[in-house]
mmCIF file of C-alpha atoms in Angstrom:
data_model
loop_
_atom_site.group_PDB
_atom_site.id
_atom_site.type_symbol
_atom_site.label_atom_id
_atom_site.label_comp_id
_atom_site.label_asym_id
_atom_site.label_seq_id
_atom_site.Cartn_x
_atom_site.Cartn_y
_atom_site.Cartn_z
ATOM 1 C CA MET A 1 0.902 39.813 48.500
ATOM 2 C CA ARG A 2 -0.808 36.961 46.695
ATOM 3 C CA TYR A 3 -0.654 38.859 43.413
ATOM 4 C CA LEU A 4 2.883 39.999 43.760
ATOM 5 C CA PHE A 5 3.990 38.906 40.284
ATOM 6 C CA LEU A 6 0.665 39.193 38.459
ATOM 7 C CA LYS A 7 -1.025 42.489 37.997
ATOM 8 C CA PRO A 8 -4.825 42.562 38.248
ATOM 9 C CA PRO A 9 -5.403 43.414 34.554
ATOM 10 C CA VAL A 10 -3.707 40.136 33.584
ATOM 11 C CA LEU A 11 -6.004 38.188 35.880
ATOM 12 C CA ASP A 12 -9.044 40.084 34.657
ATOM 13 C CA ARG A 13 -8.579 38.682 31.141
ATOM 14 C CA PHE A 14 -9.404 35.208 32.353
ATOM 15 C CA VAL A 15 -12.297 36.198 34.549
ATOM 16 C CA TYR A 16 -14.502 38.306 32.323
ATOM 17 C CA ALA A 17 -17.045 37.142 29.768
ATOM 18 C CA PRO A 18 -15.201 38.266 26.606
ATOM 19 C CA PHE A 19 -12.607 35.564 27.162
ATOM 20 C CA HIS A 20 -15.263 32.888 27.660
ATOM 21 C CA HIS A 21 -17.151 34.059 24.592
ATOM 22 C CA SER A 22 -14.053 33.953 22.327
ATOM 23 C CA LEU A 23 -13.022 30.578 23.776
ATOM 24 C CA GLY A 24 -16.448 29.104 22.989
ATOM 25 C CA LYS A 25 -16.325 30.504 19.465
ATOM 26 C CA HIS A 26 -12.829 29.093 18.968
ATOM 27 C CA VAL A 27 -13.807 25.623 20.242
ATOM 28 C CA ARG A 28 -16.919 25.541 17.999
ATOM 29 C CA ARG A 29 -14.977 26.555 14.891
ATOM 30 C CA TRP A 30 -11.966 24.277 15.368
ATOM 31 C CA GLY A 31 -13.991 21.487 16.926
ATOM 32 C CA ILE A 32 -16.083 21.228 13.749
ATOM 33 C CA ALA A 33 -12.910 21.352 11.634
ATOM 34 C CA CYS A 34 -11.353 18.563 13.737
ATOM 35 C CA LEU A 35 -14.475 16.416 13.460
ATOM 36 C CA LEU A 36 -14.509 16.876 9.665
ATOM 37 C CA LEU A 37 -10.830 15.959 9.509
ATOM 38 C CA ILE A 38 -11.392 12.792 11.557
ATOM 39 C CA ALA A 39 -14.402 11.791 9.439
ATOM 40 C CA SER A 40 -12.355 12.333 6.256
ATOM 41 C CA ALA A 41 -9.489 10.227 7.628
ATOM 42 C CA VAL A 42 -11.866 7.386 8.521
ATOM 43 C CA GLN A 43 -13.427 7.528 5.053
ATOM 44 C CA PHE A 44 -9.986 7.550 3.399
ATOM 45 C CA GLN A 45 -8.798 4.601 5.517
ATOM 46 C CA ALA A 46 -11.876 2.602 4.519
ATOM 47 C CA HIS A 47 -11.062 2.867 0.797
ATOM 48 C CA PHE A 48 -7.338 3.593 0.547
ATOM 49 C CA GLY A 49 -4.105 2.721 2.260
ATOM 50 C CA PHE A 50 -0.398 3.102 1.851
ATOM 51 C CA GLY A 51 1.862 0.150 1.264
ATOM 52 C CA LEU A 52 5.568 -0.479 1.105
ATOM 53 C CA ASN A 53 6.598 -3.084 -1.421
ATOM 54 C CA ALA A 54 8.385 -5.844 0.521
ATOM 55 C CA SER A 55 10.719 -6.714 -2.334
ATOM 56 C CA PRO A 56 13.047 -4.409 -4.285
ATOM 57 C CA SER A 57 11.735 -5.702 -7.623
ATOM 58 C CA LEU A 58 10.203 -2.387 -8.729
ATOM 59 C CA PRO A 59 11.877 1.032 -8.887
ATOM 60 C CA GLN A 60 9.178 2.460 -6.585
ATOM 61 C CA ARG A 61 8.785 1.406 -2.941
ATOM 62 C CA LEU A 62 5.785 3.419 -1.651
ATOM 63 C CA PHE A 63 2.338 2.848 -3.162
ATOM 64 C CA LEU A 64 -1.164 4.206 -2.654
ATOM 65 C CA ILE A 65 -3.495 1.195 -2.620
ATOM 66 C CA HIS A 66 -7.148 1.469 -3.650
ATOM 67 C CA LYS A 67 -8.580 -1.301 -1.493
ATOM 68 C CA GLY A 68 -10.986 -3.702 -3.163
ATOM 69 C CA GLU A 69 -10.391 -2.415 -6.702
ATOM 70 C CA LEU A 70 -9.321 -5.346 -8.845
ATOM 71 C CA PRO A 71 -6.413 -4.524 -11.134
ATOM 72 C CA GLN A 72 -6.438 -4.931 -14.896
ATOM 73 C CA ARG A 73 -3.635 -6.020 -17.201
ATOM 74 C CA GLY A 74 -0.697 -3.617 -16.918
ATOM 75 C CA ASP A 75 -1.811 -2.210 -13.532
ATOM 76 C CA TYR A 76 0.103 -2.532 -10.295
ATOM 77 C CA ALA A 77 -1.516 -5.063 -7.983
ATOM 78 C CA ALA A 78 -0.927 -5.079 -4.221
ATOM 79 C CA PHE A 79 -1.348 -8.505 -2.647
ATOM 80 C CA ARG A 80 -0.608 -10.362 0.571
ATOM 81 C CA TRP A 81 2.283 -12.798 0.422
ATOM 82 C CA PRO A 82 1.056 -16.285 1.420
ATOM 83 C CA GLY A 83 4.296 -17.118 3.220
ATOM 84 C CA GLY A 84 7.340 -19.189 2.517
ATOM 85 C CA GLY A 85 10.711 -18.343 1.129
ATOM 86 C CA PRO A 86 12.520 -15.269 2.388
ATOM 87 C CA TYR A 87 9.382 -13.333 3.416
ATOM 88 C CA PRO A 88 6.908 -13.969 6.255
ATOM 89 C CA ALA A 89 3.211 -14.482 5.530
ATOM 90 C CA GLY A 90 1.130 -11.326 5.189
ATOM 91 C CA VAL A 91 3.703 -8.849 3.891
ATOM 92 C CA THR A 92 2.596 -6.621 1.030
ATOM 93 C CA PHE A 93 3.930 -7.329 -2.432
ATOM 94 C CA VAL A 94 3.328 -5.070 -5.424
ATOM 95 C CA LYS A 95 3.765 -6.447 -8.936
ATOM 96 C CA ILE A 96 2.492 -5.715 -12.442
ATOM 97 C CA VAL A 97 -0.458 -7.771 -13.714
ATOM 98 C CA ALA A 98 0.701 -9.560 -16.867
ATOM 99 C CA GLY A 99 -2.055 -12.162 -17.151
ATOM 100 C CA MET A 100 -5.691 -12.550 -16.139
ATOM 101 C CA ALA A 101 -8.345 -15.257 -16.276
ATOM 102 C CA GLY A 102 -8.418 -16.944 -19.682
ATOM 103 C CA ASP A 103 -4.841 -16.010 -20.627
ATOM 104 C CA THR A 104 -2.366 -18.736 -21.516
ATOM 105 C CA VAL A 105 0.906 -19.029 -19.634
ATOM 106 C CA ALA A 106 3.612 -21.004 -21.425
ATOM 107 C CA ARG A 107 7.205 -21.882 -20.676
ATOM 108 C CA ALA A 108 9.991 -22.644 -23.138
ATOM 109 C CA ASP A 109 13.064 -23.836 -21.230
ATOM 110 C CA HIS A 110 13.339 -21.041 -18.595
ATOM 111 C CA ASP A 111 11.503 -18.336 -20.536
ATOM 112 C CA PHE A 112 7.887 -17.490 -19.612
ATOM 113 C CA PHE A 113 5.242 -16.155 -21.991
ATOM 114 C CA VAL A 114 1.708 -14.874 -21.438
ATOM 115 C CA ASN A 115 -0.407 -15.120 -24.600
ATOM 116 C CA GLY A 116 2.819 -15.419 -26.574
ATOM 117 C CA THR A 117 4.387 -12.267 -25.085
ATOM 118 C CA TYR A 118 7.692 -12.733 -23.273
ATOM 119 C CA VAL A 119 7.386 -11.807 -19.575
ATOM 120 C CA GLY A 120 10.650 -13.019 -18.061
ATOM 121 C CA GLN A 121 13.164 -15.755 -17.502
ATOM 122 C CA ALA A 122 13.094 -17.989 -14.438
ATOM 123 C CA LYS A 123 16.351 -18.622 -12.624
ATOM 124 C CA ILE A 124 17.372 -22.050 -11.363
ATOM 125 C CA VAL A 125 18.676 -20.783 -8.008
ATOM 126 C CA SER A 126 18.117 -17.610 -5.995
ATOM 127 C CA ARG A 127 20.845 -15.110 -5.134
ATOM 128 C CA GLU A 128 21.242 -16.971 -1.832
ATOM 129 C CA GLY A 129 21.786 -20.277 -3.673
ATOM 130 C CA VAL A 130 18.364 -21.749 -2.833
ATOM 131 C CA PRO A 131 16.908 -23.897 -5.655
ATOM 132 C CA LEU A 132 13.841 -22.354 -7.332
ATOM 133 C CA GLU A 133 11.037 -24.304 -8.978
ATOM 134 C CA PRO A 134 9.377 -22.824 -12.064
ATOM 135 C CA GLY A 135 5.811 -21.591 -11.709
ATOM 136 C CA PRO A 136 2.688 -23.158 -13.190
ATOM 137 C CA THR A 137 1.760 -23.018 -16.861
ATOM 138 C CA GLY A 138 -1.545 -23.364 -18.691
ATOM 139 C CA VAL A 139 -4.736 -21.323 -18.895
ATOM 140 C CA LEU A 140 -5.301 -18.979 -15.962
ATOM 141 C CA PRO A 141 -8.562 -19.915 -14.220
ATOM 142 C CA ALA A 142 -11.123 -17.384 -13.002
ATOM 143 C CA GLY A 143 -9.915 -15.371 -10.020
ATOM 144 C CA ARG A 144 -6.191 -15.876 -10.738
ATOM 145 C CA TYR A 145 -3.544 -13.405 -11.878
ATOM 146 C CA TYR A 146 -0.089 -13.788 -13.363
ATOM 147 C CA VAL A 147 2.090 -11.068 -11.822
ATOM 148 C CA ARG A 148 5.568 -9.963 -12.769
ATOM 149 C CA ALA A 149 8.195 -7.288 -12.265
ATOM 150 C CA PRO A 150 10.974 -6.158 -14.605
ATOM 151 C CA HIS A 151 13.766 -6.991 -12.141
ATOM 152 C CA PRO A 152 15.557 -10.259 -13.056
ATOM 153 C CA ASP A 153 15.527 -11.383 -9.384
ATOM 154 C CA SER A 154 11.836 -10.615 -8.857
ATOM 155 C CA LEU A 155 9.970 -13.283 -6.904
ATOM 156 C CA ASP A 156 6.892 -13.328 -9.135
ATOM 157 C CA SER A 157 4.653 -15.826 -10.943
ATOM 158 C CA ARG A 158 7.640 -17.321 -12.765
ATOM 159 C CA TYR A 159 8.253 -19.316 -9.574
ATOM 160 C CA ARG A 160 6.127 -21.920 -7.810
ATOM 161 C CA LEU A 161 6.696 -20.115 -4.522
ATOM 162 C CA THR A 162 4.542 -17.222 -5.749
ATOM 163 C CA GLY A 163 2.553 -18.995 -8.457
ATOM 164 C CA TRP A 164 -0.632 -17.471 -9.715
ATOM 165 C CA VAL A 165 -2.011 -14.894 -7.309
ATOM 166 C CA SER A 166 -5.582 -15.536 -6.216
ATOM 167 C CA GLU A 167 -8.234 -12.847 -6.023
ATOM 168 C CA GLU A 168 -8.434 -13.440 -2.250
ATOM 169 C CA GLN A 169 -4.789 -12.369 -1.877
ATOM 170 C CA ILE A 170 -5.350 -9.104 -3.776
ATOM 171 C CA ILE A 171 -5.579 -6.045 -1.532
ATOM 172 C CA GLY A 172 -6.336 -3.727 -4.427
ATOM 173 C CA ARG A 173 -4.962 -1.740 -7.292
ATOM 174 C CA ALA A 174 -1.763 0.130 -6.444
ATOM 175 C CA TYR A 175 -0.488 3.485 -7.646
ATOM 176 C CA ALA A 176 3.240 4.244 -7.442
ATOM 177 C CA LEU A 177 4.136 7.272 -5.326
ATOM 178 C CA PHE A 178 7.893 7.041 -4.672
#
């Protein structure tokens, strides 16, 4: 009566050694695969990460970030926002490196130049009507970057709020995904 709905051959599958042997083989095979997958994920996380650009200043929003790799001129740089303005401290910004240590940043009226190359025009007020102060000018010291984006409303090194990005703020070199 106990086995009214289950026939003995069904129960026998779970009792005999063939089931235990195939289960052990399955656990060994997929257990090793799972351990390799976890080790690969830990290794990836140690060197790479994904970041969403906090501002809409670039056409791409999702970036693969190579942590610790310092960007060169023309590369995307992911950095931590120091705080202030419309964004809280610690959000990820991605901009294009336009100037590096030793480069000269100059301003003529509201136009900014790096080594004589035009990089953008600073606005007097933001879209919200908040007054904006122009960013610093002069020779970029060691460990500082001038960052920019092509969008006219980009909050980049043209403004004192962002200023020159320090090497300590840099997360790494970014690669646009989407």
